[in-house]
């Protein structure tokens, strides 16, 4: 069995098909298909069910993928470490980040990181689902408040408080002669989020305000843009609104009573981190020195 053929099989399986694998790797679809067919012939087992519209792993393909994707990634990382040695970090580094973090920070971060490490080929994808590092071939993922995972290690490089913000034209109910609990504050919220009817705003003393959603939007950047029009208040990341607060386009009514969000950079714990992973992890820690406490 040819390891290159096996590696291409894992690439196709982890990306859900030949077209996606071709786009991700930059290699011709026909070449990947031929390598997988060579693997199938060499082991005498069909690994994919192919149709005009879709490609699905067979039961044998699932078994092979689950048992080989991890070891193949280990081999690739070991080779990278041998090549790197103590020299300048280099090679391809695949990173997955949440949409909001990517929109807010990754343009600047990737440019600065590439300048510092020109021999690292950085590839970034953005999505809010939890990707599987091993099976999908990622080196580092960034997650907000990640669940405990024995397979991953990393560091919290950013803590971010949610603030209750609004346009200056919107009246803070707590400053009104009428009790805040006798009014409903118009608010803008996320579609998929749990939205309690009462918001608790930190401070001395802590305040409670009854809310009434007037808009439900899919992203925090859309929520911020809506809040800027004065349509309602919102709970938003301090990093997202700091420029608007400084410019007076928004005002802060206080911190949300919720605990600050922790943003972590994670990689697999099954092996020592390669030089390129170590470089990226260290860079993230130095990029947010004032926001780690």
JSON list of C-alpha atoms in Angstrom, two decimals, residues 171-274:
[
{"chain": "A", "resi": 171, "resn": "UNK", "atom": "CA", "xyz": [-32.68, 56.30, 26.84]},
{"chain": "A", "resi": 172, "resn": "UNK", "atom": "CA", "xyz": [-31.23, 54.09, 29.57]},
{"chain": "A", "resi": 173, "resn": "UNK", "atom": "CA", "xyz": [-34.31, 52.96, 31.57]},
{"chain": "A", "resi": 174, "resn": "UNK", "atom": "CA", "xyz": [-32.32, 52.98, 34.80]},
{"chain": "A", "resi": 175, "resn": "UNK", "atom": "CA", "xyz": [-31.95, 56.76, 34.52]},
{"chain": "A", "resi": 176, "resn": "UNK", "atom": "CA", "xyz": [-35.70, 57.26, 34.10]},
{"chain": "A", "resi": 177, "resn": "UNK", "atom": "CA", "xyz": [-38.03, 58.24, 36.93]},
{"chain": "A", "resi": 178, "resn": "UNK", "atom": "CA", "xyz": [-40.09, 55.18, 36.01]},
{"chain": "A", "resi": 179, "resn": "UNK", "atom": "CA", "xyz": [-38.83, 51.89, 37.44]},
{"chain": "A", "resi": 180, "resn": "UNK", "atom": "CA", "xyz": [-36.69, 50.03, 34.88]},
{"chain": "A", "resi": 181, "resn": "UNK", "atom": "CA", "xyz": [-38.77, 46.91, 35.52]},
{"chain": "A", "resi": 182, "resn": "UNK", "atom": "CA", "xyz": [-41.91, 48.77, 34.44]},
{"chain": "A", "resi": 183, "resn": "UNK", "atom": "CA", "xyz": [-40.47, 49.43, 30.99]},
{"chain": "A", "resi": 184, "resn": "UNK", "atom": "CA", "xyz": [-39.33, 47.18, 28.17]},
{"chain": "A", "resi": 185, "resn": "UNK", "atom": "CA", "xyz": [-36.00, 48.09, 26.65]},
{"chain": "A", "resi": 186, "resn": "UNK", "atom": "CA", "xyz": [-35.82, 47.49, 22.87]},
{"chain": "A", "resi": 187, "resn": "UNK", "atom": "CA", "xyz": [-32.87, 45.18, 22.19]},
{"chain": "A", "resi": 188, "resn": "UNK", "atom": "CA", "xyz": [-31.13, 43.56, 19.23]},
{"chain": "A", "resi": 189, "resn": "UNK", "atom": "CA", "xyz": [-30.20, 39.90, 19.71]},
{"chain": "A", "resi": 190, "resn": "UNK", "atom": "CA", "xyz": [-28.69, 36.95, 17.85]},
{"chain": "A", "resi": 191, "resn": "UNK", "atom": "CA", "xyz": [-31.00, 34.51, 16.09]},
{"chain": "A", "resi": 192, "resn": "UNK", "atom": "CA", "xyz": [-29.70, 31.34, 17.71]},
{"chain": "A", "resi": 193, "resn": "UNK", "atom": "CA", "xyz": [-28.90, 32.68, 21.18]},
{"chain": "A", "resi": 194, "resn": "UNK", "atom": "CA", "xyz": [-30.90, 32.20, 24.36]},
{"chain": "A", "resi": 195, "resn": "UNK", "atom": "CA", "xyz": [-32.32, 35.62, 25.16]},
{"chain": "A", "resi": 196, "resn": "UNK", "atom": "CA", "xyz": [-33.54, 36.09, 28.74]},
{"chain": "A", "resi": 197, "resn": "UNK", "atom": "CA", "xyz": [-36.33, 38.62, 29.21]},
{"chain": "A", "resi": 198, "resn": "UNK", "atom": "CA", "xyz": [-34.40, 40.36, 31.99]},
{"chain": "A", "resi": 199, "resn": "UNK", "atom": "CA", "xyz": [-30.89, 41.64, 31.48]},
{"chain": "A", "resi": 200, "resn": "UNK", "atom": "CA", "xyz": [-28.58, 42.04, 34.45]},
{"chain": "A", "resi": 201, "resn": "UNK", "atom": "CA", "xyz": [-26.09, 44.87, 34.13]},
{"chain": "A", "resi": 202, "resn": "UNK", "atom": "CA", "xyz": [-23.07, 44.80, 36.41]},
{"chain": "A", "resi": 203, "resn": "UNK", "atom": "CA", "xyz": [-22.09, 47.71, 38.58]},
{"chain": "A", "resi": 204, "resn": "UNK", "atom": "CA", "xyz": [-22.68, 48.99, 42.07]},
{"chain": "A", "resi": 205, "resn": "UNK", "atom": "CA", "xyz": [-25.48, 48.24, 42.46]},
{"chain": "A", "resi": 206, "resn": "UNK", "atom": "CA", "xyz": [-26.28, 45.61, 39.83]},
{"chain": "A", "resi": 207, "resn": "UNK", "atom": "CA", "xyz": [-29.32, 46.61, 37.73]},
{"chain": "A", "resi": 208, "resn": "UNK", "atom": "CA", "xyz": [-32.06, 44.53, 36.12]},
{"chain": "A", "resi": 209, "resn": "UNK", "atom": "CA", "xyz": [-33.84, 45.73, 32.97]},
{"chain": "A", "resi": 210, "resn": "UNK", "atom": "CA", "xyz": [-36.79, 44.13, 31.20]},
{"chain": "A", "resi": 211, "resn": "UNK", "atom": "CA", "xyz": [-36.12, 43.72, 27.49]},
{"chain": "A", "resi": 212, "resn": "UNK", "atom": "CA", "xyz": [-38.11, 43.34, 24.30]},
{"chain": "A", "resi": 213, "resn": "UNK", "atom": "CA", "xyz": [-36.28, 42.06, 21.19]},
{"chain": "A", "resi": 214, "resn": "UNK", "atom": "CA", "xyz": [-37.00, 44.25, 18.17]},
{"chain": "A", "resi": 215, "resn": "UNK", "atom": "CA", "xyz": [-34.49, 42.62, 15.82]},
{"chain": "A", "resi": 216, "resn": "UNK", "atom": "CA", "xyz": [-32.93, 39.16, 15.60]},
{"chain": "A", "resi": 217, "resn": "UNK", "atom": "CA", "xyz": [-29.78, 39.06, 13.46]},
{"chain": "A", "resi": 218, "resn": "UNK", "atom": "CA", "xyz": [-27.28, 36.30, 12.65]},
{"chain": "A", "resi": 219, "resn": "UNK", "atom": "CA", "xyz": [-23.93, 37.99, 13.41]},
{"chain": "A", "resi": 220, "resn": "UNK", "atom": "CA", "xyz": [-22.53, 40.34, 16.02]},
{"chain": "A", "resi": 221, "resn": "UNK", "atom": "CA", "xyz": [-21.25, 42.76, 13.39]},
{"chain": "A", "resi": 222, "resn": "UNK", "atom": "CA", "xyz": [-24.78, 43.11, 11.99]},
{"chain": "A", "resi": 223, "resn": "UNK", "atom": "CA", "xyz": [-26.08, 43.65, 15.52]},
{"chain": "A", "resi": 224, "resn": "UNK", "atom": "CA", "xyz": [-23.54, 46.41, 16.12]},
{"chain": "A", "resi": 225, "resn": "UNK", "atom": "CA", "xyz": [-24.47, 48.14, 12.86]},
{"chain": "A", "resi": 226, "resn": "UNK", "atom": "CA", "xyz": [-28.16, 47.99, 13.80]},
{"chain": "A", "resi": 227, "resn": "UNK", "atom": "CA", "xyz": [-27.49, 49.35, 17.29]},
{"chain": "A", "resi": 228, "resn": "UNK", "atom": "CA", "xyz": [-25.64, 52.30, 15.75]},
{"chain": "A", "resi": 229, "resn": "UNK", "atom": "CA", "xyz": [-28.93, 53.37, 14.14]},
{"chain": "A", "resi": 230, "resn": "UNK", "atom": "CA", "xyz": [-30.55, 53.73, 17.57]},
{"chain": "A", "resi": 231, "resn": "UNK", "atom": "CA", "xyz": [-33.07, 50.90, 17.11]},
{"chain": "A", "resi": 232, "resn": "UNK", "atom": "CA", "xyz": [-32.15, 49.23, 20.39]},
{"chain": "A", "resi": 233, "resn": "UNK", "atom": "CA", "xyz": [-29.46, 48.18, 22.85]},
{"chain": "A", "resi": 234, "resn": "UNK", "atom": "CA", "xyz": [-27.32, 45.03, 22.65]},
{"chain": "A", "resi": 235, "resn": "UNK", "atom": "CA", "xyz": [-24.78, 42.97, 24.55]},
{"chain": "A", "resi": 236, "resn": "UNK", "atom": "CA", "xyz": [-21.59, 43.09, 22.49]},
{"chain": "A", "resi": 237, "resn": "UNK", "atom": "CA", "xyz": [-17.92, 42.24, 22.81]},
{"chain": "A", "resi": 238, "resn": "UNK", "atom": "CA", "xyz": [-15.82, 45.09, 24.20]},
{"chain": "A", "resi": 239, "resn": "UNK", "atom": "CA", "xyz": [-13.27, 44.47, 21.42]},
{"chain": "A", "resi": 240, "resn": "UNK", "atom": "CA", "xyz": [-15.98, 44.86, 18.78]},
{"chain": "A", "resi": 241, "resn": "UNK", "atom": "CA", "xyz": [-17.29, 48.21, 20.05]},
{"chain": "A", "resi": 242, "resn": "UNK", "atom": "CA", "xyz": [-14.24, 49.89, 21.58]},
{"chain": "A", "resi": 243, "resn": "UNK", "atom": "CA", "xyz": [-13.72, 52.21, 18.60]},
{"chain": "A", "resi": 244, "resn": "UNK", "atom": "CA", "xyz": [-17.40, 53.18, 18.52]},
{"chain": "A", "resi": 245, "resn": "UNK", "atom": "CA", "xyz": [-17.33, 53.91, 22.25]},
{"chain": "A", "resi": 246, "resn": "UNK", "atom": "CA", "xyz": [-14.18, 56.01, 21.94]},
{"chain": "A", "resi": 247, "resn": "UNK", "atom": "CA", "xyz": [-15.71, 57.99, 19.07]},
{"chain": "A", "resi": 248, "resn": "UNK", "atom": "CA", "xyz": [-18.99, 58.54, 20.93]},
{"chain": "A", "resi": 249, "resn": "UNK", "atom": "CA", "xyz": [-21.06, 56.65, 18.38]},
{"chain": "A", "resi": 250, "resn": "UNK", "atom": "CA", "xyz": [-22.12, 54.26, 21.16]},
{"chain": "A", "resi": 251, "resn": "UNK", "atom": "CA", "xyz": [-22.39, 54.57, 24.93]},
{"chain": "A", "resi": 252, "resn": "UNK", "atom": "CA", "xyz": [-21.84, 51.81, 27.47]},
{"chain": "A", "resi": 253, "resn": "UNK", "atom": "CA", "xyz": [-24.49, 51.27, 30.14]},
{"chain": "A", "resi": 254, "resn": "UNK", "atom": "CA", "xyz": [-22.30, 48.80, 32.00]},
{"chain": "A", "resi": 255, "resn": "UNK", "atom": "CA", "xyz": [-20.86, 45.30, 31.73]},
{"chain": "A", "resi": 256, "resn": "UNK", "atom": "CA", "xyz": [-23.10, 42.30, 31.30]},
{"chain": "A", "resi": 257, "resn": "UNK", "atom": "CA", "xyz": [-23.26, 40.24, 34.47]},
{"chain": "A", "resi": 258, "resn": "UNK", "atom": "CA", "xyz": [-22.11, 37.21, 32.46]},
{"chain": "A", "resi": 259, "resn": "UNK", "atom": "CA", "xyz": [-18.54, 36.01, 32.92]},
{"chain": "A", "resi": 260, "resn": "UNK", "atom": "CA", "xyz": [-16.01, 37.28, 30.36]},
{"chain": "A", "resi": 261, "resn": "UNK", "atom": "CA", "xyz": [-15.58, 35.16, 27.25]},
{"chain": "A", "resi": 262, "resn": "UNK", "atom": "CA", "xyz": [-12.30, 33.25, 27.07]},
{"chain": "A", "resi": 263, "resn": "UNK", "atom": "CA", "xyz": [-10.71, 32.83, 23.65]},
{"chain": "A", "resi": 264, "resn": "UNK", "atom": "CA", "xyz": [-8.33, 29.88, 23.40]},
{"chain": "A", "resi": 265, "resn": "UNK", "atom": "CA", "xyz": [-5.85, 28.69, 20.78]},
{"chain": "A", "resi": 266, "resn": "UNK", "atom": "CA", "xyz": [-5.76, 24.88, 20.78]},
{"chain": "A", "resi": 267, "resn": "UNK", "atom": "CA", "xyz": [-3.73, 22.14, 19.14]},
{"chain": "A", "resi": 268, "resn": "UNK", "atom": "CA", "xyz": [-3.60, 18.38, 19.56]},
{"chain": "A", "resi": 269, "resn": "UNK", "atom": "CA", "xyz": [-1.89, 16.92, 22.62]},
{"chain": "A", "resi": 270, "resn": "UNK", "atom": "CA", "xyz": [-0.98, 13.66, 20.87]},
{"chain": "A", "resi": 271, "resn": "UNK", "atom": "CA", "xyz": [2.48, 14.96, 19.96]},
{"chain": "A", "resi": 272, "resn": "UNK", "atom": "CA", "xyz": [4.91, 17.75, 20.64]},
{"chain": "A", "resi": 273, "resn": "UNK", "atom": "CA", "xyz": [3.97, 20.95, 18.85]},
{"chain": "A", "resi": 274, "resn": "UNK", "atom": "CA", "xyz": [5.95, 21.68, 15.70]}
]
